[in-house]
Short mmCIF file of C-alpha atoms in Angstrom, two decimals:
data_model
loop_
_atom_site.label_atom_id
_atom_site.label_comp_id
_atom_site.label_asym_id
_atom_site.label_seq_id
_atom_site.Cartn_x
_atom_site.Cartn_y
_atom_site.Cartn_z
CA UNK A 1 37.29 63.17 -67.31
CA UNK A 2 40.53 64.70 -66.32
CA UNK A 3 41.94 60.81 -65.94
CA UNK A 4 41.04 61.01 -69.83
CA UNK A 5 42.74 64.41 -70.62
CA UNK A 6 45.64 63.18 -68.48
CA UNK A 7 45.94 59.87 -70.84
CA UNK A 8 45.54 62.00 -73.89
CA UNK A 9 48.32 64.21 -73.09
CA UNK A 10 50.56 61.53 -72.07
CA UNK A 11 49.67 59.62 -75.36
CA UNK A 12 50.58 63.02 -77.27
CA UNK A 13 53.44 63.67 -76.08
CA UNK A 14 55.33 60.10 -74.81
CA UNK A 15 54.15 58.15 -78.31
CA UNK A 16 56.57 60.45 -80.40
CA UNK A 17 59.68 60.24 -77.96
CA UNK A 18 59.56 56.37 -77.57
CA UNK A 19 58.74 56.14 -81.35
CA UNK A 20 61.87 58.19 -81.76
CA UNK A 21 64.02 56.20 -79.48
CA UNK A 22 62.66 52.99 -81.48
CA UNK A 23 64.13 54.35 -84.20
CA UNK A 24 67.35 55.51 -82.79
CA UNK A 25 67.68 52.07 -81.75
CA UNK A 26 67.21 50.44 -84.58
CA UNK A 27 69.19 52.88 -86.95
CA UNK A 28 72.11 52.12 -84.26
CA UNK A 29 71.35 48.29 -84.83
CA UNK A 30 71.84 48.52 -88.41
CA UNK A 31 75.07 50.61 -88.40
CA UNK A 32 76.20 48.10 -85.83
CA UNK A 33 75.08 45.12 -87.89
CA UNK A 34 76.80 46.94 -91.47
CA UNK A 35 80.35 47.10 -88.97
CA UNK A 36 80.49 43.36 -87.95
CA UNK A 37 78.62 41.76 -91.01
CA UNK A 38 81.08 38.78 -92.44
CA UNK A 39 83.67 39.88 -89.57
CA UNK A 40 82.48 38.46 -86.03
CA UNK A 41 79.62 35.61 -86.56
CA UNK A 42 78.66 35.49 -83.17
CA UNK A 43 78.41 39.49 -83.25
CA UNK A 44 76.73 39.70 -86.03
CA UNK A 45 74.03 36.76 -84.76
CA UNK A 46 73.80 38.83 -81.13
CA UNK A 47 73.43 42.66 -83.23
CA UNK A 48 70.66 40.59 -85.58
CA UNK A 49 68.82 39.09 -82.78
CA UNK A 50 68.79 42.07 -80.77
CA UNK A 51 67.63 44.32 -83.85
CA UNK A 52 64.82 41.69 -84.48
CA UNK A 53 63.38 42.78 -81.31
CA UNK A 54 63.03 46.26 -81.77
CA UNK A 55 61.57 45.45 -85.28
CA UNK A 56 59.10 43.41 -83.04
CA UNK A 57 57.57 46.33 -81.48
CA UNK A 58 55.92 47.83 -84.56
CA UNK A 59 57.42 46.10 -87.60
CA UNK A 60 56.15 42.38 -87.89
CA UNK A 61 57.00 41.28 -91.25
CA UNK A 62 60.33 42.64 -91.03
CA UNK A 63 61.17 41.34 -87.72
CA UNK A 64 59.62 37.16 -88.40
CA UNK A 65 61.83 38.05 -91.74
CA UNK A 66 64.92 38.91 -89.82
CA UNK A 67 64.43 36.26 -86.57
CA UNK A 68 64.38 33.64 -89.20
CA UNK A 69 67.60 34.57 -91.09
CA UNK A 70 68.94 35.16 -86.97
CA UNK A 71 68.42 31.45 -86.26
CA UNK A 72 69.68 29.78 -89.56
CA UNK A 73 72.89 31.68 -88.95
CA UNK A 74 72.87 30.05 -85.29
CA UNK A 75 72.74 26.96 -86.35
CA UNK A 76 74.91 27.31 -88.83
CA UNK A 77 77.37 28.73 -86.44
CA UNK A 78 76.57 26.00 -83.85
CA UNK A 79 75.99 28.81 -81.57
CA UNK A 80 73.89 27.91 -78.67
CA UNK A 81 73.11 31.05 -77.40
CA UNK A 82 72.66 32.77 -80.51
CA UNK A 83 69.47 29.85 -81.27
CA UNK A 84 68.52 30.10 -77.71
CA UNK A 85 67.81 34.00 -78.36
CA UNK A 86 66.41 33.66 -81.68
CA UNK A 87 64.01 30.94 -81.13
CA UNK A 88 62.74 33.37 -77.99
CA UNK A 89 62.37 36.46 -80.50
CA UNK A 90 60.11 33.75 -82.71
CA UNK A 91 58.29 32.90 -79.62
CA UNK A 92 57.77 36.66 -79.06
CA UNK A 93 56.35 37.34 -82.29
CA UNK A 94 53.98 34.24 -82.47
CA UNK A 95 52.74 35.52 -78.89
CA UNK A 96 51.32 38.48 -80.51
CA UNK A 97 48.49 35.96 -81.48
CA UNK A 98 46.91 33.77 -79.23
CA UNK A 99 46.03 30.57 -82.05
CA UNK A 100 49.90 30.03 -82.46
CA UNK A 101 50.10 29.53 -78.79
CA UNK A 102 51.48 26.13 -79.34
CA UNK A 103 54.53 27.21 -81.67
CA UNK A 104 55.13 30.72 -79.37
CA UNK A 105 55.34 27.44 -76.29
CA UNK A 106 57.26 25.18 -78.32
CA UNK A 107 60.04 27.86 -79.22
CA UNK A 108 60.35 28.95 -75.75
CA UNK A 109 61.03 25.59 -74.63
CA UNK A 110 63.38 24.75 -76.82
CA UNK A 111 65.30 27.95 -76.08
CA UNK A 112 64.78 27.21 -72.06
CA UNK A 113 66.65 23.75 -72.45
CA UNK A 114 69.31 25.71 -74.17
CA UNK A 115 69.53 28.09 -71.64
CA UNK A 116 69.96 25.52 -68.95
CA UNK A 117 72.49 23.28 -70.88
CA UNK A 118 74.72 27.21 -70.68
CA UNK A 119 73.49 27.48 -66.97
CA UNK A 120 72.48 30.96 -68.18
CA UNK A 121 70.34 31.91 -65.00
CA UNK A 122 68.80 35.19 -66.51
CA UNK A 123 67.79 33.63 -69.57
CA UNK A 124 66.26 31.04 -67.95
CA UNK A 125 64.41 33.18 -66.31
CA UNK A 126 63.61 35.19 -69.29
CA UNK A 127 62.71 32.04 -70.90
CA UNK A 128 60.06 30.38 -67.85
CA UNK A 129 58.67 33.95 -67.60
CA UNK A 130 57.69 34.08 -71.19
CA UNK A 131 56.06 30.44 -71.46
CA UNK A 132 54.09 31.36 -68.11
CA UNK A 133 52.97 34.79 -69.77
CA UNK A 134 51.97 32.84 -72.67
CA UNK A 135 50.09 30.36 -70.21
CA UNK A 136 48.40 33.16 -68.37
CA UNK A 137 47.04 34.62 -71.95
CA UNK A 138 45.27 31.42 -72.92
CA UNK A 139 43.20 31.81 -69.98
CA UNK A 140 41.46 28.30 -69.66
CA UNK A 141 42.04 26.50 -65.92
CA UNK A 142 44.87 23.72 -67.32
CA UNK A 143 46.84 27.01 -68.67
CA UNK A 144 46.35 29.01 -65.48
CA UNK A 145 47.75 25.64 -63.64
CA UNK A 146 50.18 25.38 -66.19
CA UNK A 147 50.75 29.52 -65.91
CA UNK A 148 51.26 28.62 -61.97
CA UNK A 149 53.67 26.08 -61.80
CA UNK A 150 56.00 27.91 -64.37
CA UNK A 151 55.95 31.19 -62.21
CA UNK A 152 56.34 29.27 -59.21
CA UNK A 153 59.75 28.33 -61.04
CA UNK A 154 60.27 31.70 -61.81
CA UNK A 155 59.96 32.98 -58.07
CA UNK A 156 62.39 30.37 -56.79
CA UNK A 157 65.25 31.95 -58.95
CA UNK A 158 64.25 35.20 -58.06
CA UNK A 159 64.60 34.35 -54.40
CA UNK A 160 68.38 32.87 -55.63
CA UNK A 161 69.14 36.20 -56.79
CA UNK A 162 67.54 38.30 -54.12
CA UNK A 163 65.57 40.37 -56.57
CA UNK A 164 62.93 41.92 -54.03
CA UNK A 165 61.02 43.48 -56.97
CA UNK A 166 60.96 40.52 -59.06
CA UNK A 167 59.97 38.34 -56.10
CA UNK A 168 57.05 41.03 -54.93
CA UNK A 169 56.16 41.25 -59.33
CA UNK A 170 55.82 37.36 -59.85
CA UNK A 171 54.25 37.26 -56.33
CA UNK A 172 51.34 39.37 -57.59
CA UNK A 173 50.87 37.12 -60.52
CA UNK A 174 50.37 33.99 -58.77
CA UNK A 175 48.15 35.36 -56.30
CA UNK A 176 45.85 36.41 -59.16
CA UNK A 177 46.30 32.71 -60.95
CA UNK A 178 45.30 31.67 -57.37
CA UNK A 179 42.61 33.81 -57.29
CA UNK A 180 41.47 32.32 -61.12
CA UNK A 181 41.31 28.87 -59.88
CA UNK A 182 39.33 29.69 -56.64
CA UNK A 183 41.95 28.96 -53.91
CA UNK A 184 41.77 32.64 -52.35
CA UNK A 185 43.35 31.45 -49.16
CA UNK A 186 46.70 30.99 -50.92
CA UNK A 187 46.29 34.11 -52.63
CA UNK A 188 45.90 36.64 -50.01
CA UNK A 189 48.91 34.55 -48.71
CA UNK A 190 51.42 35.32 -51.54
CA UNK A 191 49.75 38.81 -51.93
CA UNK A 192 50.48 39.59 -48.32
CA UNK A 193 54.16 38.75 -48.81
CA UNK A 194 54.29 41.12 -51.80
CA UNK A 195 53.00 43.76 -50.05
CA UNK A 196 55.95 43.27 -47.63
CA UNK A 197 58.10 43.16 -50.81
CA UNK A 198 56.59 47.02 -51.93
CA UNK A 199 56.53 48.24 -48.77
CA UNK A 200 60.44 47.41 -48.39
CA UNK A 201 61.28 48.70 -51.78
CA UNK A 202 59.35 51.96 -50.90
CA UNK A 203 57.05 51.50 -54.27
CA UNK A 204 53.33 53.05 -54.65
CA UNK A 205 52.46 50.50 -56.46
CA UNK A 206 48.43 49.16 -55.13
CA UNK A 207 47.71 46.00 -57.23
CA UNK A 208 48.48 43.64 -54.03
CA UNK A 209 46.54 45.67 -51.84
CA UNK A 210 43.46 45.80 -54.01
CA UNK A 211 43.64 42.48 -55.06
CA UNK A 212 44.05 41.91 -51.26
CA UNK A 213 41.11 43.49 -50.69
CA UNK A 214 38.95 41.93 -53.65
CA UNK A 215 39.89 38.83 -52.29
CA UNK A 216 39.07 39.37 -48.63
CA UNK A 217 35.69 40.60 -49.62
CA UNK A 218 35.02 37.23 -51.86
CA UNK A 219 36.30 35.03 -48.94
CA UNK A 220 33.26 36.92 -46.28
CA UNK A 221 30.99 36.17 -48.87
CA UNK A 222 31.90 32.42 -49.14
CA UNK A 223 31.83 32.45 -45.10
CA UNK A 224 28.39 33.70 -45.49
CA UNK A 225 27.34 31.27 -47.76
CA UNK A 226 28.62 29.02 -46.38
CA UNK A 227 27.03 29.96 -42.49
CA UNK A 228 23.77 30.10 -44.18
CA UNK A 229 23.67 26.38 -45.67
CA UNK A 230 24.83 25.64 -42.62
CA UNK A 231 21.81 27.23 -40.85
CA UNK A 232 19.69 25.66 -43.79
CA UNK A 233 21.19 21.95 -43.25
CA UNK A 234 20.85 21.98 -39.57
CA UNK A 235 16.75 23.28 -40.19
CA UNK A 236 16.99 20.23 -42.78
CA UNK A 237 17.99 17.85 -40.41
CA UNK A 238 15.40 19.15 -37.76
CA UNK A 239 12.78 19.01 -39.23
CA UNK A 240 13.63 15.20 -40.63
CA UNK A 241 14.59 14.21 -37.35
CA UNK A 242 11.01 15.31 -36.35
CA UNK A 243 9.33 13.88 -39.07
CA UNK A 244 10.87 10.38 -38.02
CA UNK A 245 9.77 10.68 -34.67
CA UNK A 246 6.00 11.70 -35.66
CA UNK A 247 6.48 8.35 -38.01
CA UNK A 248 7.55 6.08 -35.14
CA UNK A 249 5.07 7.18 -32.75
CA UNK A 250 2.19 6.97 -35.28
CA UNK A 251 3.26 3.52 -36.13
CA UNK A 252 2.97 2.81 -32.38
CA UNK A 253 -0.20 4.01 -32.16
CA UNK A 254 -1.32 2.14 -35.06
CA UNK A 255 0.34 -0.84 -33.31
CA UNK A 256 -1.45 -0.44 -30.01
CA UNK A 257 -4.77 0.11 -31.57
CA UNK A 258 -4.60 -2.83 -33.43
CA UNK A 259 -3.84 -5.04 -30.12
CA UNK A 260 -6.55 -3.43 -28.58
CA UNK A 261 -9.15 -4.64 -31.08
CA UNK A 262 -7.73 -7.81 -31.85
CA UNK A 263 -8.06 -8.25 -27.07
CA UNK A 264 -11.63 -8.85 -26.94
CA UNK A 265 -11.51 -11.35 -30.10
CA UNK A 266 -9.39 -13.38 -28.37
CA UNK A 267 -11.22 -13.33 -25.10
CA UNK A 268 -14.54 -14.44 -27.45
CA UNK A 269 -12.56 -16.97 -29.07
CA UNK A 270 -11.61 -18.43 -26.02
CA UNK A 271 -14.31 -18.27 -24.07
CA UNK A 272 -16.31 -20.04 -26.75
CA UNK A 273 -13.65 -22.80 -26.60
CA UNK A 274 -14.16 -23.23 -23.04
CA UNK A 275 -17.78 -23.59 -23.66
CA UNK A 276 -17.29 -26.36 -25.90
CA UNK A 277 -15.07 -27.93 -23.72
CA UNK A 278 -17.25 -28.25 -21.18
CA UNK A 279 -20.54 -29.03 -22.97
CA UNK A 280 -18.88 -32.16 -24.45
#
């Protein structure tokens, strides 16, 4: 109850001071955009592009609107960059809806080889962090795998730049997309190292150490399982093993019983030969 009243109050009170400092933004943008409009193209693409995505928060319409007009005047320009940054604000606005997953994918990879064509290192970033995000949000197994190799991308430039918190950040999203696709081994592994990464930074945050946990837990109960087939296939094979022997020894018997009967038959057989033999 009070986690409720706590929410509430933050809700009450935070909403109207980012809303606020939306709009500052924004109103800033504009003045900004009115200043360099018909002076500076690539200004006027980079205060359009970035004004797009604070539109993107709450206005929709107005930002696909403004994106669009942002990447014709790119082109246009034959500014890389400037497309590179548009086509990601298009991506960001088709990932507000899962069923244009493949256009949000497709604009974020065109943007990516952009990116690395200007050896841009934190828009590439940007750029495979997005599509992986994207990946995760589908949430079938060929997207998580996707979703995985993307952030595993990710991590290695983080590791480049020695971001600690990015590293320990991605490293808690792959141990989950680990966890997804059953291979909990690898995920306490990666989880382990961002709990490192936290503890270093000094950060409260728990995600890696309940996940951690969560995962530990599933991995005794897939040891337990896996004791008690084991118990159950070794009573299997036991009790076959017996069963063949009982088989082999009754066939035996069956065997020797036979020869017994079929003994005095032949002794009757041949002494009647003998007989015969004798009498002629």
């Amino acid at each position: 109850m009070n986690k409720i009243l706590l929410f509430i109050l933050i809700t009450v009170v935070l909403m109207p001071q980012v809303q606020a400092q939306n709009c500052a933004k924004i109103d800033s943008l504009n003045r900004m955009w009115r200043l360099v409009k018909d002076k500076d193209i690539k200004a006027e693409i980079n205060t359009l592009n970035a004004l797009v995505y604070e539109y993107s928060r709450d206005h929709q319409g107005k930002a696909a609107f403004l994106a669009k007009q942002a990447l014709e005047m790119a082109k246009k320009a034959k500014y890389d960059k400037g497309v590179a940054d548009a086509l990601m604000n298009n991506g960001f606005i088709e990932y507000q809806e899962l069923h244009h997953a493949k256009t949000a994918i497709a604009d974020y990879q065109k943007a990516l080889k952009i990116y690395k064509n200007l050896q841009d290192k934190q828009s590439i970033m940007k750029a495979l962090e997005a599509i992986a995000d994207f990946y995760y949000r589908l949430g079938d197994e060929t997207s998580y795998k996707n979703a995985l190799s993307t952030y595993e991308q990710v991590l290695d430039y983080k590791k480049q730049a020695k971001d600690i918190a990015g590293i320990s950040r991605i490293s808690e999203k792959l141990g989950e997309l680990y966890s997804h696709l059953g291979q909990y081994k690898k995920a306490e592994a990666i989880l382990h190292k961002a709990m490192e990464n936290e503890d270093f930074l000094g950060e409260n945050s728990n995600t890696a150490r309940l996940l951690l946990g969560l995962y530990a837990y599933i991995d005794k109960l897939q040891n337990q399982a896996k004791g008690e087939s084991s118990k159950n296939n070794m009573s299997l094979y036991i009790i076959i093993g017996l069963g063949a022997l009982i088989l082999v020894l009754l066939v035996a018997l069956i065997y020797l019983l036979t020869q017994r009967n079929k003994t005095p038959e032949v002794l009757n057989t041949d002494t009647k030969k003998d007989s015969e033999t004798i009498n002629q």
